[in-house]
Short mmCIF file of C-alpha atoms in Angstrom, two decimals:
data_model
loop_
_atom_site.label_atom_id
_atom_site.label_comp_id
_atom_site.label_asym_id
_atom_site.label_seq_id
_atom_site.Cartn_x
_atom_site.Cartn_y
_atom_site.Cartn_z
CA MET A 67 -11.44 6.37 -7.82
CA TYR A 68 -7.96 6.44 -6.29
CA ASN A 69 -5.11 8.96 -6.31
CA ALA A 70 -1.88 7.01 -5.72
CA ASN A 71 0.05 10.16 -4.76
CA SER A 72 -2.27 11.37 -2.00
CA PHE A 73 -3.96 8.00 -1.20
CA GLN A 74 -7.27 9.83 -1.67
CA LEU A 75 -10.35 7.75 -2.47
CA PHE A 76 -13.74 8.95 -3.64
CA PHE A 77 -16.83 7.79 -5.50
CA PHE A 78 -17.29 9.55 -8.82
CA ASN A 79 -20.36 9.52 -11.05
CA PRO A 80 -19.12 10.16 -14.63
CA PHE A 81 -22.60 11.13 -15.79
CA THR A 82 -23.53 13.70 -13.12
CA ARG A 83 -19.95 14.57 -12.02
CA ASP A 84 -21.03 14.00 -8.42
CA ARG A 85 -18.25 13.09 -5.96
CA ARG A 86 -18.53 11.43 -2.56
CA PRO A 87 -15.47 11.30 -0.30
CA VAL A 88 -14.04 8.17 1.31
CA PRO A 89 -11.35 8.09 4.03
CA SER A 90 -7.80 8.00 2.64
CA HIS A 91 -6.21 4.57 2.34
CA TRP A 92 -3.01 3.27 0.75
CA MET A 93 -3.69 0.64 -1.93
CA ALA A 94 -1.43 -1.73 -3.84
CA TYR A 95 -1.57 -1.54 -7.65
CA ASP A 96 -3.58 -4.76 -7.95
CA GLN A 97 -5.65 -4.41 -4.76
CA ARG A 98 -9.39 -4.90 -5.21
CA MET A 99 -12.32 -3.04 -3.67
CA ALA A 100 -16.06 -3.57 -3.91
CA PHE A 101 -19.15 -1.82 -2.58
CA SER A 102 -22.55 -3.18 -1.64
CA CYS A 103 -24.92 -0.73 -3.37
CA ALA A 104 -25.13 2.80 -4.76
CA PRO A 105 -22.92 5.17 -2.72
CA THR A 106 -25.88 7.54 -2.43
CA SER A 107 -27.45 5.01 -0.04
CA THR A 108 -26.74 5.27 3.70
CA SER A 109 -26.40 1.47 3.79
CA CYS A 110 -23.56 1.39 1.26
CA VAL A 111 -20.49 -0.53 2.48
CA LEU A 112 -17.07 -0.20 0.84
CA PHE A 113 -14.88 -3.29 1.35
CA THR A 114 -11.26 -4.30 0.77
CA VAL A 115 -8.73 -6.87 1.93
CA SER A 116 -5.99 -4.44 2.92
CA TYR A 117 -3.19 -6.61 4.29
CA VAL A 118 -2.31 -10.31 4.39
CA THR A 119 0.47 -12.06 6.34
CA LEU A 120 1.12 -15.75 6.93
CA SER A 121 -0.82 -15.46 10.21
CA TYR A 122 -3.47 -12.78 9.73
CA ILE A 123 -5.80 -11.13 7.22
CA THR A 124 -6.84 -7.49 7.68
CA ILE A 125 -10.21 -6.37 6.33
CA LYS A 126 -11.28 -2.74 6.09
CA THR A 127 -14.79 -1.36 5.54
CA CYS A 128 -16.37 2.07 5.53
CA SER A 129 -19.35 4.01 4.21
CA PRO A 130 -19.42 7.22 2.15
CA ASN A 131 -18.74 10.32 4.27
CA ASP A 132 -17.14 8.24 7.06
CA LYS A 133 -14.03 9.79 8.60
CA VAL A 134 -12.15 6.55 9.33
CA TRP A 135 -12.08 2.94 8.15
CA ASN A 136 -13.37 0.06 10.27
CA THR A 137 -10.63 -2.57 10.71
CA PHE A 138 -11.12 -6.30 11.28
CA VAL A 139 -8.29 -8.79 11.77
CA PHE A 140 -8.83 -12.52 11.21
CA LYS A 141 -6.63 -15.60 11.40
CA ASN A 142 -5.27 -16.52 7.97
CA LEU A 143 -6.71 -19.90 6.99
CA LEU A 144 -5.95 -19.57 3.27
CA PRO A 145 -3.80 -22.20 1.53
CA ARG A 146 -0.12 -21.23 1.52
CA ASN A 147 -0.04 -20.90 -2.27
CA TYR A 148 -2.20 -17.76 -1.96
CA ASN A 149 -0.81 -14.69 -3.70
CA THR A 150 -3.57 -12.07 -4.05
CA PHE A 151 -7.34 -11.60 -4.14
CA GLU A 152 -8.25 -11.46 -7.81
CA GLN A 153 -12.01 -10.84 -7.67
CA ILE A 154 -14.50 -9.42 -5.11
CA VAL A 155 -18.28 -9.48 -5.67
CA PHE A 156 -21.12 -8.44 -3.34
CA SER A 157 -24.42 -10.33 -3.16
CA ASN A 158 -27.17 -10.52 -0.51
CA GLY A 159 -25.12 -9.08 2.34
CA VAL A 160 -21.94 -11.04 1.58
CA PHE A 161 -18.68 -10.10 -0.14
CA TYR A 162 -17.35 -13.07 -2.14
CA CYS A 163 -13.55 -12.91 -2.41
CA LEU A 164 -11.65 -15.14 -4.85
CA THR A 165 -7.87 -15.59 -4.69
CA ASN A 166 -5.64 -16.06 -7.71
CA THR A 167 -5.40 -19.77 -6.80
CA GLY A 168 -9.19 -20.23 -6.80
CA CYS A 169 -9.85 -20.20 -3.05
CA LEU A 170 -13.13 -18.54 -2.04
CA SER A 171 -13.67 -16.53 1.16
CA LEU A 172 -16.82 -14.81 2.43
CA PHE A 173 -17.21 -11.62 4.47
CA ASP A 174 -20.67 -11.06 5.99
CA SER A 175 -21.10 -7.29 6.26
CA SER A 176 -23.88 -7.54 8.87
CA LEU A 177 -21.97 -9.90 11.19
CA ASN A 178 -18.47 -8.69 10.29
CA SER A 179 -17.46 -12.35 9.96
CA TRP A 180 -14.87 -13.93 7.66
CA ASN A 181 -15.04 -17.54 6.44
CA VAL A 182 -12.68 -19.41 4.13
CA ILE A 183 -14.28 -22.12 1.95
CA LEU A 184 -11.73 -24.95 1.83
CA GLY A 185 -13.61 -27.04 -0.70
CA GLN A 186 -13.35 -27.53 -4.43
CA LEU A 187 -10.96 -25.07 -6.08
CA PRO A 188 -12.15 -23.91 -9.51
CA LYS A 189 -8.72 -22.79 -10.77
CA ARG A 190 -8.17 -24.29 -14.21
CA PRO A 191 -4.75 -25.23 -15.68
CA GLY A 192 -3.73 -22.92 -18.50
CA SER A 193 -6.07 -20.10 -17.48
CA ASN A 194 -4.73 -16.61 -18.12
CA GLY A 195 -7.34 -14.67 -16.16
CA CYS A 196 -10.75 -14.83 -14.55
CA PHE A 197 -13.84 -12.69 -13.94
CA MET A 198 -16.56 -13.06 -11.30
CA THR A 199 -20.02 -11.49 -11.28
CA GLU A 200 -23.43 -11.70 -9.60
CA HIS A 201 -26.96 -11.82 -10.98
CA GLN A 202 -30.04 -11.98 -8.72
CA GLY A 203 -28.11 -13.74 -5.96
CA GLU A 204 -26.27 -16.19 -8.21
CA ILE A 205 -22.47 -16.07 -8.50
CA PHE A 206 -20.78 -16.77 -11.84
CA LEU A 207 -17.08 -17.28 -12.56
CA ILE A 208 -15.47 -17.10 -16.01
CA TYR A 209 -11.99 -18.42 -16.78
CA MET A 210 -10.16 -17.22 -19.88
CA TYR A 211 -7.68 -19.22 -21.99
CA SER A 212 -5.34 -18.30 -24.82
CA TYR A 213 -6.30 -21.06 -27.25
CA MET A 214 -9.71 -22.36 -26.12
CA LYS A 215 -13.14 -20.97 -25.31
CA PRO A 216 -13.86 -19.51 -21.84
CA THR A 217 -15.20 -21.73 -19.06
CA VAL A 218 -18.30 -20.54 -17.17
CA LEU A 219 -18.89 -21.82 -13.61
CA LYS A 220 -21.79 -21.22 -11.23
CA LEU A 221 -21.50 -21.37 -7.43
CA ASP A 222 -23.82 -23.70 -5.49
CA LEU A 223 -24.70 -21.56 -2.46
CA THR A 224 -25.48 -24.64 -0.36
CA SER A 225 -22.40 -26.80 -0.94
CA PHE A 226 -20.16 -23.95 -2.17
CA ASN A 227 -19.00 -26.09 -5.06
CA TRP A 228 -18.60 -24.76 -8.59
CA THR A 229 -20.41 -26.42 -11.51
CA GLU A 230 -19.64 -25.81 -15.17
CA ARG A 231 -22.36 -24.21 -17.31
CA THR A 232 -22.91 -24.70 -21.02
CA SER A 233 -25.61 -22.01 -21.17
CA LEU A 234 -26.31 -18.76 -19.34
CA GLY A 235 -30.08 -19.10 -19.62
CA GLY A 236 -30.34 -15.91 -21.64
CA LEU A 237 -27.98 -13.98 -19.39
CA THR A 238 -25.23 -11.78 -20.84
CA ILE A 239 -22.11 -10.96 -18.80
CA TYR A 240 -19.91 -7.91 -19.39
CA ALA A 241 -16.59 -8.37 -17.57
CA SER A 242 -13.28 -6.57 -17.08
CA ALA A 243 -10.45 -6.68 -14.53
CA LEU A 244 -12.11 -4.24 -12.12
CA SER A 245 -15.84 -4.68 -12.66
CA SER A 246 -18.42 -7.00 -14.15
CA GLU A 247 -22.08 -6.45 -15.01
CA SER A 248 -24.81 -8.90 -15.99
CA ARG A 249 -28.05 -8.47 -17.90
CA ALA A 250 -31.04 -10.76 -18.26
CA GLU A 251 -32.28 -11.93 -21.66
CA GLN A 252 -33.13 -9.13 -24.05
CA LYS A 253 -36.38 -10.00 -25.79
CA LYS A 254 -35.85 -7.89 -28.90
CA PRO A 255 -34.82 -9.91 -31.99
CA SER A 256 -31.53 -8.02 -32.08
CA GLY A 257 -30.96 -8.38 -28.32
CA ILE A 258 -27.79 -9.93 -26.90
CA ARG A 259 -28.28 -13.18 -24.97
CA ASN A 260 -26.12 -16.08 -23.75
CA CYS A 261 -23.01 -13.97 -24.38
CA LEU A 262 -19.76 -13.09 -22.69
CA CYS A 263 -18.35 -9.65 -23.48
CA LEU A 264 -14.88 -9.83 -21.95
CA SER A 265 -12.33 -7.05 -21.73
CA VAL A 266 -9.04 -8.95 -21.99
CA TYR A 267 -5.49 -7.65 -21.66
CA HIS A 268 -2.67 -9.52 -23.43
CA GLY A 269 0.73 -7.90 -23.00
CA PHE A 270 0.33 -4.43 -24.52
CA LYS A 271 -2.80 -5.24 -26.53
CA ARG A 272 -6.31 -4.90 -25.19
CA THR A 273 -9.14 -6.86 -26.78
CA CYS A 274 -12.90 -7.06 -26.26
CA ILE A 275 -14.05 -10.63 -26.88
CA TYR A 276 -17.71 -11.27 -27.76
CA HIS A 277 -18.35 -14.98 -27.14
CA LYS A 278 -21.61 -16.93 -27.54
CA VAL A 279 -21.67 -19.49 -24.71
CA ASP A 280 -24.01 -21.97 -26.39
CA GLU A 281 -22.39 -21.65 -29.82
CA GLU A 282 -18.88 -22.01 -31.23
CA SER A 283 -18.55 -18.34 -32.14
CA LYS A 284 -16.21 -15.57 -31.08
CA ILE A 285 -15.58 -12.02 -32.30
CA CYS A 286 -12.55 -9.96 -31.20
CA PHE A 287 -12.46 -6.17 -31.25
CA LYS A 288 -9.05 -4.55 -30.90
CA TRP A 289 -8.94 -1.59 -28.52
CA LYS A 290 -6.31 1.07 -28.07
CA ILE A 291 -3.30 0.37 -25.85
CA HIS A 292 -4.39 0.92 -22.25
CA ASP A 293 -3.48 -0.01 -18.72
CA PRO A 294 -5.61 -3.08 -17.77
CA TYR A 295 -6.98 -1.21 -14.75
CA GLU A 296 -8.15 1.89 -16.61
CA ASN A 297 -11.29 0.42 -18.17
CA ILE A 298 -14.47 -0.75 -16.46
CA TRP A 299 -18.05 -1.66 -17.38
CA ILE A 300 -20.71 0.59 -15.81
CA THR A 301 -24.48 0.78 -16.03
CA PRO A 302 -25.65 4.13 -17.50
CA PRO A 303 -28.78 5.85 -16.15
CA LEU A 304 -31.99 5.60 -18.16
CA ASN A 305 -31.96 9.35 -18.81
CA LEU A 306 -28.38 9.27 -20.08
CA LEU A 307 -29.00 11.45 -23.15
CA ASP A 308 -30.67 14.13 -21.04
CA LEU A 309 -27.65 14.67 -18.80
CA PRO A 310 -25.28 17.67 -19.18
CA LEU A 311 -22.53 15.30 -20.33
CA PHE A 312 -24.18 15.16 -23.76
CA GLU A 313 -25.20 18.80 -24.10
#
């Protein structure tokens, strides 16, 4: 969580009310952060792209309870139509960073290296937003459109090209502007599978779209008016109902 007045950052568990401090850092309104694993782990790495100029990109990392951020400066090899990093996802030691123009960059947290993939750009004409998520080492990208069904792409980790998918293989993806979660096939008859549950923001109206990838079906649930960055998907603990939050 972030306090824009004091620049204070901290991890917060809404179920246990536990807080873990992070060094202060100024963040832009649309700046993204991601972390590698549970902040209770000593190996947890918090990552952000903090500053971009025409010549250089500044990366910052830290771990919970650190006093200062680690700073890394790299030459900017992004295409000049870059505007901002729209999505950041961690998988197998690497932070995958996607720009608003569809350019992918990788930060290896063990080597502290930064690589820009100047290959196929997945940005689709007419798209009004995208979400990226990870499941068991595989990277998925979803593009949203106003008047057509979402497009699902999967990253080839060898060629770093994106291929379109017509099925999720039983996977269900829950996505919003700040976080995305994925779940494998639920075997119960009433289980959700091959679905996209997308938290979408259109002007001053927020909608949750339930879309079956392998079928022509879509259900929209209207939510209350909210800032697009105030809602996230999180995974609750298995003992959720036993926690003080529900007493």
